[in-house]
Short mmCIF file of C-alpha atoms and ligand atoms in Angstrom, two decimals:
data_model
loop_
_atom_site.label_atom_id
_atom_site.label_comp_id
_atom_site.label_asym_id
_atom_site.label_seq_id
_atom_site.Cartn_x
_atom_site.Cartn_y
_atom_site.Cartn_z
CA MET A 1 14.20 46.73 82.98
CA GLN A 2 17.72 45.85 81.80
CA LEU A 3 20.16 48.36 80.47
CA HIS A 4 23.64 47.89 79.02
CA ASN A 5 26.00 49.34 81.17
CA THR A 6 29.29 50.38 79.90
CA LEU A 7 30.55 50.48 83.52
CA THR A 8 30.22 46.32 83.87
CA GLY A 9 30.36 45.95 80.14
CA GLN A 10 27.17 43.84 80.32
CA ILE A 11 23.17 44.13 80.32
CA ASP A 12 22.30 44.70 84.16
CA ASP A 13 19.08 44.81 85.75
CA PHE A 14 18.20 48.40 86.41
CA ILE A 15 17.86 49.16 90.26
CA PRO A 16 17.82 52.90 91.19
CA GLN A 17 18.94 54.00 94.63
CA THR A 18 15.25 55.13 95.70
CA PRO A 19 12.70 52.67 94.38
CA GLU A 20 10.36 54.87 92.72
CA ARG A 21 12.84 57.76 91.59
CA VAL A 22 15.54 57.70 89.06
CA THR A 23 18.45 60.44 88.79
CA LEU A 24 19.84 60.80 85.28
CA TYR A 25 22.29 63.16 83.83
CA THR A 26 22.67 63.61 80.10
CA CYS A 27 25.58 65.27 78.45
CA GLY A 28 24.05 68.04 76.50
CA PRO A 29 25.13 69.89 73.37
CA THR A 30 28.06 72.14 72.92
CA VAL A 31 26.22 75.37 71.31
CA TYR A 32 28.58 76.80 68.74
CA SER A 33 26.89 75.82 65.67
CA GLU A 34 23.66 74.28 64.14
CA PRO A 35 22.73 71.02 65.56
CA LEU A 36 22.89 68.09 63.10
CA ILE A 37 20.78 65.10 62.79
CA GLY A 38 23.86 63.03 64.43
CA ASN A 39 23.65 65.34 67.53
CA TRP A 40 19.64 64.57 67.39
CA VAL A 41 20.25 60.90 67.29
CA ALA A 42 21.72 61.06 70.81
CA TYR A 43 18.85 63.24 72.30
CA LEU A 44 16.33 60.89 70.58
CA ARG A 45 17.93 57.95 72.16
CA TRP A 46 17.75 59.59 75.71
CA ASP A 47 14.08 60.69 75.07
CA LEU A 48 13.36 56.87 74.57
CA LEU A 49 15.02 56.30 77.82
CA VAL A 50 13.13 58.66 80.00
CA ARG A 51 9.71 57.62 78.18
CA THR A 52 10.83 54.24 79.02
CA LEU A 53 11.39 54.82 82.55
CA ARG A 54 8.17 56.73 82.90
CA ALA A 55 6.03 53.72 81.50
CA ASN A 56 7.50 51.67 84.19
CA GLY A 57 6.21 54.09 86.71
CA TYR A 58 9.39 56.05 87.52
CA THR A 59 9.59 59.33 88.26
CA VAL A 60 12.54 60.73 86.48
CA GLU A 61 14.80 63.76 87.75
CA ARG A 62 17.20 64.77 84.79
CA VAL A 63 19.55 67.31 84.26
CA MET A 64 21.34 68.20 81.03
CA ASN A 65 23.95 70.64 80.52
CA ILE A 66 24.37 73.31 77.85
CA THR A 67 28.28 73.83 77.16
CA ASP A 68 28.63 77.37 76.33
CA VAL A 69 32.26 77.44 77.39
CA GLY A 70 35.23 75.42 77.83
CA HIS A 71 34.91 72.94 75.08
CA LEU A 72 38.02 73.07 72.97
CA VAL A 73 38.24 71.87 69.33
CA SER A 74 39.93 68.72 70.42
CA ASP A 75 38.52 66.76 73.44
CA GLY A 76 42.33 66.81 74.74
CA ASP A 77 42.45 70.38 75.77
CA GLU A 78 44.03 71.46 72.66
CA GLY A 79 43.32 73.91 69.90
CA GLU A 80 40.79 76.87 70.21
CA ASP A 81 37.58 77.26 72.38
CA LYS A 82 34.67 76.04 69.94
CA MET A 83 32.58 79.01 71.59
CA GLN A 84 35.49 81.49 70.27
CA LYS A 85 35.75 79.75 67.16
CA GLY A 86 32.08 80.13 66.27
CA ALA A 87 32.18 83.87 67.16
CA ARG A 88 34.92 84.40 64.76
CA ARG A 89 33.13 82.52 62.34
CA GLU A 90 30.07 84.76 62.79
CA GLY A 91 31.77 87.99 63.46
CA THR A 92 30.26 88.10 67.00
CA THR A 93 30.67 87.45 70.32
CA ALA A 94 30.93 84.13 72.04
CA TRP A 95 27.91 85.19 74.25
CA GLU A 96 25.95 85.72 71.25
CA VAL A 97 26.85 82.66 69.63
CA ALA A 98 26.05 80.66 72.89
CA ASP A 99 22.38 82.36 72.85
CA ARG A 100 21.91 81.94 69.21
CA TYR A 101 22.68 78.08 69.46
CA THR A 102 21.15 77.28 72.61
CA ASN A 103 17.65 78.61 71.07
CA ARG A 104 18.19 76.81 67.86
CA PHE A 105 18.82 73.43 70.23
CA LEU A 106 15.43 74.47 72.30
CA GLU A 107 13.63 75.03 69.06
CA GLY A 108 14.73 71.62 67.62
CA MET A 109 13.98 69.91 70.95
CA THR A 110 10.31 71.24 70.73
CA GLN A 111 9.99 69.97 66.89
CA LEU A 112 11.27 66.74 67.78
CA ASN A 113 8.76 66.30 70.63
CA LEU A 114 11.79 65.66 72.97
CA LEU A 115 10.77 65.84 76.70
CA PRO A 116 12.27 68.91 78.48
CA PRO A 117 14.88 67.86 81.17
CA GLU A 118 13.66 68.76 84.72
CA VAL A 119 16.82 71.06 84.91
CA LEU A 120 18.77 72.38 81.82
CA SER A 121 21.77 73.95 82.92
CA LYS A 122 24.40 76.18 81.32
CA ALA A 123 28.00 75.94 81.99
CA THR A 124 28.58 79.85 82.41
CA GLU A 125 25.77 79.92 84.87
CA HIS A 126 27.63 77.58 87.45
CA ILE A 127 31.38 78.89 87.19
CA GLN A 128 31.38 79.06 91.01
CA GLU A 129 30.27 75.52 91.36
CA GLN A 130 33.09 74.39 89.24
CA ILE A 131 35.67 76.41 91.25
CA ASP A 132 34.56 74.92 94.25
CA LEU A 133 34.95 71.44 92.85
CA ILE A 134 38.41 72.18 91.60
CA LYS A 135 39.22 73.62 95.16
CA THR A 136 38.17 70.36 96.62
CA LEU A 137 40.28 68.45 94.22
CA GLU A 138 43.30 70.85 95.08
CA THR A 139 42.94 70.32 98.77
CA LYS A 140 42.95 66.48 98.32
CA GLY A 141 46.10 66.78 96.15
CA HIS A 142 44.86 65.62 92.65
CA THR A 143 45.97 68.89 91.06
CA TYR A 144 48.76 71.05 89.88
CA VAL A 145 49.35 74.30 88.27
CA ILE A 146 51.18 74.76 84.95
CA ASP A 147 51.85 77.69 82.31
CA ASP A 148 48.34 77.24 80.94
CA GLY A 149 46.29 76.03 83.55
CA VAL A 150 45.15 74.02 86.44
CA TYR A 151 45.48 70.08 85.55
CA PHE A 152 44.01 66.88 87.15
CA ASP A 153 46.96 64.44 87.58
CA THR A 154 45.31 61.10 86.58
CA LYS A 155 48.06 59.43 88.40
CA THR A 156 46.43 60.29 91.85
CA PHE A 157 43.37 58.45 90.65
CA PRO A 158 44.71 54.78 90.41
CA THR A 159 41.53 53.38 88.34
CA TYR A 160 41.56 56.05 86.01
CA ALA A 161 42.22 53.60 83.07
CA ASP A 162 39.46 51.15 84.04
CA PHE A 163 36.29 52.82 82.50
CA ALA A 164 37.31 52.63 79.04
CA HIS A 165 40.08 49.92 79.23
CA LEU A 166 42.77 52.68 78.58
CA ASP A 167 46.39 51.63 77.85
CA LEU A 168 47.97 54.57 79.68
CA GLU A 169 51.58 53.11 78.86
CA ALA A 170 50.91 53.14 75.23
CA MET A 171 49.50 56.62 75.57
CA ARG A 172 52.67 57.59 77.05
CA ALA A 173 54.75 56.08 74.41
CA GLY A 174 52.45 57.57 71.85
CA ALA A 175 52.42 61.04 73.06
CA ARG A 176 52.47 63.23 70.03
CA VAL A 177 55.14 65.88 70.02
CA GLU A 178 53.03 68.51 70.52
CA PHE A 179 51.77 67.11 73.78
CA ASN A 180 52.02 69.59 76.20
CA ALA A 181 55.32 69.06 77.93
CA GLU A 182 54.53 70.62 81.11
CA LYS A 183 51.67 68.14 81.62
CA ARG A 184 52.85 65.18 84.04
CA ASN A 185 50.93 62.51 82.08
CA PRO A 186 49.47 62.38 78.68
CA SER A 187 45.92 61.66 80.13
CA ASP A 188 45.95 64.58 82.54
CA PHE A 189 43.19 67.17 81.69
CA ALA A 190 42.51 70.83 82.15
CA LEU A 191 40.34 71.79 84.88
CA TRP A 192 40.93 75.55 84.70
CA LYS A 193 42.45 77.02 81.60
CA PHE A 194 44.13 80.49 81.88
CA SER A 195 43.08 83.47 79.49
CA PRO A 196 46.01 83.96 77.33
CA GLU A 197 48.10 86.94 78.29
CA ASN A 198 47.46 90.28 76.26
CA GLU A 199 44.02 88.77 75.08
CA GLN A 200 40.86 89.62 76.07
CA ARG A 201 38.65 86.41 75.96
CA ASP A 202 34.88 87.14 75.34
CA MET A 203 34.23 84.53 78.24
CA GLU A 204 36.48 84.75 81.28
CA TRP A 205 36.27 84.92 84.97
CA ASP A 206 38.33 85.18 88.03
CA SER A 207 39.39 82.29 90.07
CA PRO A 208 42.01 81.51 92.93
CA TRP A 209 44.37 80.47 90.13
CA GLY A 210 44.11 83.42 87.69
CA LYS A 211 41.65 84.90 85.05
CA GLY A 212 40.17 82.19 82.75
CA PHE A 213 37.71 79.73 82.04
CA PRO A 214 36.72 76.02 83.04
CA GLY A 215 37.87 73.13 81.28
CA TRP A 216 34.98 71.19 79.40
CA HIS A 217 34.81 68.12 81.67
CA ILE A 218 34.30 69.68 85.12
CA GLU A 219 31.03 71.36 84.39
CA CYS A 220 29.30 68.10 84.03
CA SER A 221 30.50 66.77 87.33
CA ALA A 222 29.97 70.25 89.05
CA MET A 223 26.18 70.24 87.78
CA ALA A 224 25.32 66.69 88.16
CA ILE A 225 26.32 66.66 91.82
CA LYS A 226 24.60 70.12 92.61
CA TYR A 227 21.30 69.05 91.26
CA LEU A 228 21.21 65.15 91.60
CA GLY A 229 23.51 64.48 94.50
CA GLU A 230 27.07 62.92 94.57
CA THR A 231 25.92 59.27 92.97
CA LEU A 232 23.67 59.52 89.84
CA ASP A 233 21.53 56.40 88.88
CA ILE A 234 21.94 57.01 85.18
CA HIS A 235 24.72 59.02 82.96
CA THR A 236 24.28 59.05 79.16
CA GLY A 237 26.37 60.37 76.45
CA GLY A 238 27.57 59.39 73.00
CA ILE A 239 30.24 56.79 72.60
CA ASP A 240 32.81 59.34 71.75
CA HIS A 241 32.44 60.35 75.57
CA ILE A 242 33.89 57.07 76.86
CA PRO A 243 37.63 57.44 76.54
CA VAL A 244 38.00 60.97 77.66
CA HIS A 245 34.96 63.10 78.65
CA HIS A 246 33.24 60.40 80.76
CA THR A 247 36.60 58.85 82.00
CA ASN A 248 37.60 62.23 83.19
CA GLU A 249 34.02 62.94 84.81
CA ILE A 250 34.55 59.85 86.64
CA ALA A 251 37.91 60.65 87.95
CA GLN A 252 37.17 64.14 89.08
CA SER A 253 33.83 63.26 90.64
CA GLU A 254 34.93 60.20 92.75
CA ALA A 255 38.21 61.75 93.59
CA ALA A 256 36.31 64.75 95.16
CA THR A 257 33.44 62.90 96.78
CA GLY A 258 34.97 59.47 97.53
CA LYS A 259 31.77 57.74 96.17
CA ARG A 260 30.86 56.18 93.07
CA PHE A 261 29.84 58.78 90.33
CA ALA A 262 27.11 56.85 88.41
CA ASN A 263 25.59 53.39 88.90
CA TYR A 264 24.67 52.88 85.27
CA TRP A 265 26.40 54.52 82.19
CA LEU A 266 24.67 54.50 78.78
CA HIS A 267 26.21 55.16 75.63
CA ALA A 268 24.57 55.64 72.08
CA ASN A 269 26.32 54.56 69.12
CA PHE A 270 26.75 56.91 65.96
CA LEU A 271 24.76 57.80 62.75
CA LEU A 272 26.69 57.73 59.77
CA VAL A 273 25.35 59.54 56.54
CA ASN A 274 25.61 57.53 53.24
CA GLY A 275 28.24 55.04 55.29
CA THR A 276 30.39 58.23 56.32
CA LYS A 277 31.02 59.47 59.69
CA ILE A 278 29.64 62.93 60.17
CA SER A 279 30.76 65.81 62.43
CA LYS A 280 30.25 69.47 62.61
CA SER A 281 33.86 69.92 61.84
CA LEU A 282 33.44 67.83 58.53
CA GLN A 283 30.52 70.01 57.80
CA ASN A 284 28.63 66.62 56.11
CA GLY A 285 25.70 66.56 58.17
CA PHE A 286 22.14 67.55 57.68
CA THR A 287 19.92 69.57 59.75
CA LEU A 288 16.37 69.38 60.57
CA SER A 289 15.63 72.44 58.15
CA ASP A 290 17.42 70.28 55.35
CA LEU A 291 14.96 67.25 56.29
CA ASP A 292 12.13 70.10 56.19
CA ASN A 293 13.36 71.37 52.72
CA LYS A 294 12.71 67.71 51.46
CA GLY A 295 9.35 67.49 52.77
CA PHE A 296 10.37 65.40 55.71
CA THR A 297 8.73 66.06 59.27
CA PRO A 298 10.67 65.71 62.63
CA MET A 299 8.37 62.69 63.25
CA ASP A 300 9.43 61.08 60.14
CA PHE A 301 13.07 61.47 61.55
CA ARG A 302 12.06 60.13 64.95
CA MET A 303 10.53 57.05 63.43
CA PHE A 304 13.82 56.74 61.18
CA VAL A 305 15.97 56.78 64.58
CA LEU A 306 13.67 54.37 66.55
CA GLN A 307 14.11 51.75 63.49
CA SER A 308 17.73 51.20 65.04
CA HIS A 309 18.81 50.13 68.25
CA TYR A 310 20.94 52.84 70.36
CA ARG A 311 23.86 50.60 70.63
CA THR A 312 24.14 49.92 66.92
CA GLU A 313 25.86 52.40 64.32
CA SER A 314 22.81 53.70 62.36
CA ASN A 315 22.92 55.06 58.48
CA PHE A 316 21.13 57.80 57.24
CA THR A 317 20.27 58.03 53.75
CA TRP A 318 17.18 59.66 51.96
CA ASP A 319 15.77 56.32 51.15
CA ASN A 320 16.16 55.31 54.63
CA LEU A 321 14.34 58.34 55.87
CA SER A 322 11.49 57.77 53.07
CA ALA A 323 10.98 54.31 54.24
CA ALA A 324 10.43 55.52 57.98
CA ALA A 325 8.24 58.42 56.68
CA SER A 326 5.95 55.64 54.84
CA ARG A 327 5.95 53.52 57.85
CA LEU A 328 4.87 56.49 60.08
CA ALA A 329 2.29 57.50 57.26
CA ARG A 330 0.62 53.87 57.55
CA TRP A 331 0.37 54.10 61.22
CA LYS A 332 -1.45 57.63 61.13
CA ALA A 333 -3.89 55.91 58.47
CA VAL A 334 -4.41 53.15 61.14
CA ALA A 335 -4.72 55.71 64.00
CA ALA A 336 -7.32 57.76 62.01
CA LEU A 337 -9.48 54.57 62.28
CA ARG A 338 -10.04 54.83 65.92
CA HIS A 339 -12.65 57.90 65.07
CA GLN A 340 -14.39 55.46 62.94
CA THR A 341 -14.96 52.71 65.48
CA HIS A 342 -17.35 52.85 68.25
CA ASP A 343 -17.61 52.77 72.22
CA THR A 344 -19.59 49.50 72.09
CA LEU A 345 -19.39 46.87 69.72
CA VAL A 346 -21.99 47.17 66.70
CA ASP A 347 -21.39 43.62 65.56
CA ASP A 348 -20.47 41.53 68.58
CA ASP A 349 -19.38 38.08 67.21
CA ASP A 350 -16.28 36.05 67.93
CA LYS A 351 -13.73 37.81 65.96
CA GLU A 352 -13.98 40.98 68.19
CA HIS A 353 -12.16 39.34 71.05
CA ASP A 354 -9.19 38.59 68.60
CA VAL A 355 -8.55 41.99 67.58
CA ASN A 356 -9.22 43.79 71.09
CA GLY A 357 -7.36 41.10 72.88
CA LYS A 358 -4.17 41.52 70.49
CA LEU A 359 -4.66 45.49 71.52
CA LEU A 360 -4.63 45.01 75.04
CA ALA A 361 -1.72 42.46 74.89
CA ALA A 362 0.26 44.67 72.55
CA LYS A 363 0.81 47.39 75.35
CA HIS A 364 2.78 44.85 77.50
CA VAL A 365 4.70 43.46 74.59
CA ILE A 366 5.92 46.81 73.63
CA LEU A 367 7.09 47.78 77.03
CA GLU A 368 8.77 44.35 77.41
CA ALA A 369 10.72 45.22 74.05
CA LEU A 370 11.69 48.44 75.50
CA ASN A 371 12.71 47.18 78.90
CA ASN A 372 14.96 44.77 77.10
CA ASP A 373 17.65 47.45 76.71
CA LEU A 374 15.52 49.78 74.85
CA ASN A 375 14.85 47.74 72.00
CA SER A 376 12.86 49.73 69.85
CA PRO A 377 13.17 48.07 66.60
CA GLN A 378 11.30 45.32 68.23
CA ALA A 379 8.65 47.46 69.66
CA LEU A 380 8.02 48.95 66.35
CA SER A 381 7.54 45.35 64.89
CA VAL A 382 4.98 44.56 67.67
CA ILE A 383 3.16 47.98 67.03
CA ASP A 384 2.91 47.02 63.13
CA GLN A 385 1.42 43.78 64.09
CA ALA A 386 -1.06 45.24 66.15
CA LEU A 387 -1.96 47.96 63.69
CA ASP A 388 -2.22 45.45 61.10
CA ALA A 389 -4.73 43.64 62.99
CA VAL A 390 -6.83 46.70 63.29
CA ASP A 391 -6.64 47.48 59.65
CA GLN A 392 -7.85 44.12 58.93
CA ALA A 393 -10.50 44.03 61.21
CA ARG A 394 -14.28 45.11 60.84
CA LEU A 395 -14.32 48.70 62.28
CA ALA A 396 -17.73 47.25 64.07
CA HIS A 397 -15.17 44.72 65.93
CA ILE A 398 -12.87 47.09 67.36
CA ARG A 399 -13.42 48.74 70.63
CA HIS A 400 -12.80 52.29 70.41
CA ASP A 401 -11.28 52.64 73.97
CA ALA A 402 -9.10 49.71 73.62
CA PHE A 403 -7.76 51.09 70.41
CA GLU A 404 -7.45 54.54 71.59
CA GLU A 405 -5.60 53.44 74.84
CA LEU A 406 -2.74 51.41 72.71
CA LEU A 407 -2.29 54.65 70.64
CA MET A 408 -1.80 56.57 73.65
CA PHE A 409 0.51 54.46 75.37
CA ILE A 410 2.71 54.13 71.87
CA ASP A 411 2.44 58.23 71.81
CA ASP A 412 3.64 58.26 75.56
CA SER A 413 6.69 55.82 74.98
CA LEU A 414 8.11 56.66 71.55
CA GLY A 415 6.88 60.07 71.29
CA LEU A 416 5.62 60.13 67.64
CA GLN A 417 2.38 62.34 68.02
CA LEU A 418 -0.16 59.86 66.28
CA LEU A 419 -2.80 61.27 68.20
CA GLU A 420 -2.16 64.87 67.63
CA ALA A 421 -1.62 64.26 63.99
CA THR A 422 -4.83 62.50 63.47
CA PRO A 423 -7.62 64.47 65.10
CA ASP A 424 -11.27 63.86 64.41
CA LEU A 425 -12.81 65.04 61.22
CA SER A 426 -14.88 68.10 61.36
CA ASP A 427 -18.66 67.86 60.87
CA GLU A 428 -18.67 69.35 57.10
CA HIS A 429 -15.95 66.64 56.22
CA LYS A 430 -17.85 63.89 57.79
CA GLN A 431 -21.13 65.01 56.17
CA LEU A 432 -19.59 64.99 52.61
CA ILE A 433 -18.13 61.41 53.34
CA LEU A 434 -21.54 60.33 54.21
CA GLU A 435 -22.82 62.04 51.10
CA ARG A 436 -20.52 60.28 49.01
CA THR A 437 -21.37 56.93 50.50
CA ARG A 438 -24.97 58.00 49.36
CA VAL A 439 -24.27 59.06 45.93
CA ARG A 440 -22.07 55.69 45.29
CA GLU A 441 -25.29 53.60 46.49
CA GLU A 442 -27.29 55.66 43.61
CA LYS A 443 -24.32 54.94 41.31
CA ASP A 444 -23.65 58.63 40.80
CA TRP A 445 -20.08 58.32 40.10
CA LYS A 446 -19.57 61.96 38.79
CA ARG A 447 -20.58 63.38 41.92
CA SER A 448 -18.84 60.62 44.00
CA ASP A 449 -15.57 61.78 42.26
CA GLU A 450 -15.98 65.31 42.72
CA LEU A 451 -16.67 64.55 46.44
CA ARG A 452 -13.32 62.71 46.69
CA ASP A 453 -11.61 65.57 45.07
CA GLN A 454 -12.98 68.16 47.43
CA LEU A 455 -11.86 65.81 50.33
CA SER A 456 -8.66 65.47 48.97
CA HIS A 457 -7.91 69.14 48.58
CA ALA A 458 -8.76 69.18 52.30
CA GLY A 459 -6.06 66.78 52.93
CA ILE A 460 -8.21 63.87 53.39
CA GLY A 461 -7.96 60.39 51.83
CA LEU A 462 -10.48 57.69 51.32
CA ASN A 463 -10.24 54.17 51.11
CA ASP A 464 -13.24 51.97 49.85
CA THR A 465 -13.04 48.76 51.34
CA SER A 466 -15.66 45.68 51.91
CA ASP A 467 -16.07 47.47 55.04
CA GLY A 468 -17.18 50.64 53.84
CA THR A 469 -15.34 53.62 53.31
CA ARG A 470 -12.47 54.67 55.44
CA TRP A 471 -10.71 58.12 55.70
CA TYR A 472 -7.20 58.97 56.57
CA TYR A 473 -5.01 62.37 56.21
CA LEU A 474 -2.94 62.51 53.27
P1 LIG B 501 28.56 68.26 70.69
O1 LIG B 501 27.22 69.33 70.63
O2 LIG B 501 29.50 68.19 69.49
O3 LIG B 501 29.11 68.26 71.96
O4 LIG B 501 27.78 66.70 70.51
C1 LIG B 501 26.46 66.67 71.12
C2 LIG B 501 26.08 64.95 71.33
O5 LIG B 501 26.19 64.63 69.87
C3 LIG B 501 27.24 64.12 71.97
O6 LIG B 501 26.66 63.20 72.65
C4 LIG B 501 27.91 63.33 70.59
O7 LIG B 501 28.11 62.11 71.24
C5 LIG B 501 26.60 63.09 69.67
N1 LIG B 501 26.85 62.93 68.25
C6 LIG B 501 27.81 63.89 67.91
N2 LIG B 501 27.70 63.35 66.27
C7 LIG B 501 26.97 62.28 66.30
C8 LIG B 501 26.85 61.34 65.45
N3 LIG B 501 26.93 61.52 64.32
N4 LIG B 501 25.80 60.38 65.87
C9 LIG B 501 25.50 60.28 67.14
N5 LIG B 501 25.80 60.84 68.01
C10 LIG B 501 26.23 62.15 67.77
ZN1 LIG B 502 29.32 65.57 80.34
#
């Protein structure tokens, strides 16, 4: 496999530390409001990565965090805690907000058929690990304490600027007036924030430095190291994480362990809506419920996401989603043909070798596309061609097992649930189709139309072709 690695700035061959096992950490959601389609894009991208790794025979051990504390409104340790903000908005506590939106996130994961990570870990359940890591950093001389918290001194980590190619001098020169004057350097970041005096926070813990709560970045380092070890194979996130969150994760992890934190860093580009940036704060994003209200399924959205490469900026419009839904509908119509093929070839002439050969070859070509830095648009066009070949062949020329194997592979690697969406028809419906074929031979068009209507009410469409009548789900 080849993957674009932000650490090297190039496409690298992927070599895990242990030959058949991959350790993977994905920065997860901040659970303070409804997840938007922009957030889902990120998780769909990494779902494709896990599926591709598995298709290559790797066992994947993945940890994803749930940020339920510590993420301030600005990534630069300023402003209100997002959870507290959510609590204020909804007239409840930060704990309830965290619960509510963690559940929403889990529901969305199921709807989108996202593979569950091996470990889904909440920041609030790993406070001690975070405190321990800060203590290590303190012992090694990387921290200092000021009025509002314990900070990481980025000057003590000489390669701090490398990952994101930061210009620290420019940052210093451009530091805003409201920049916390007690911080030694503008790039220094909070490891532990103190609870404000005279204010009881919903979420706060005792620590060696005083009552408070962890900074946002420290949770990822603490949980990644706890579950996956000091060096990960792959770490993923959105491109927004590069200059602050991931830069800080690297600094604090590597300063503490003296080892490289992750060998491969993958970053997903952003989704725009109608060409404009979306964010929870601007409230111009849609949720999965919005899509549902317009008649689109989570799988339509998955198809839409797969149509673009994870490193390109993608653009959501209802027309684009419609186009993806049509493509998926067409795939499902062809997938239903597998029930109309046979285990053995009924009509064994030369043509069959053509289509079955194409089906077998397609699997390898799809994997090749995905192995090329997760080129999903390319994989989809290979599938279009293979399914066209099926559609154009006579059903008697298609080997049931070859076709089903390809569909299973597509489902495993892209998660589109083609098999699940296209079960075999009931005997009753099959009988109706046979009856319709018979009455058509007798030219009883009235009865034939009645049967078509009856099937159509049951959600079954019919195509009368020179190869006979084919059914599909409407
Ligand atoms: P948050 O829950 O705000 O911490 O964001 C969760 C994830 O969603 C992060 O990995 C972000 O990079 C990602 N994300 C947020 N907005 C978008 C967007 N418009 N397109 C793609 N990814 C996004
Ligand atoms: Zn993270």
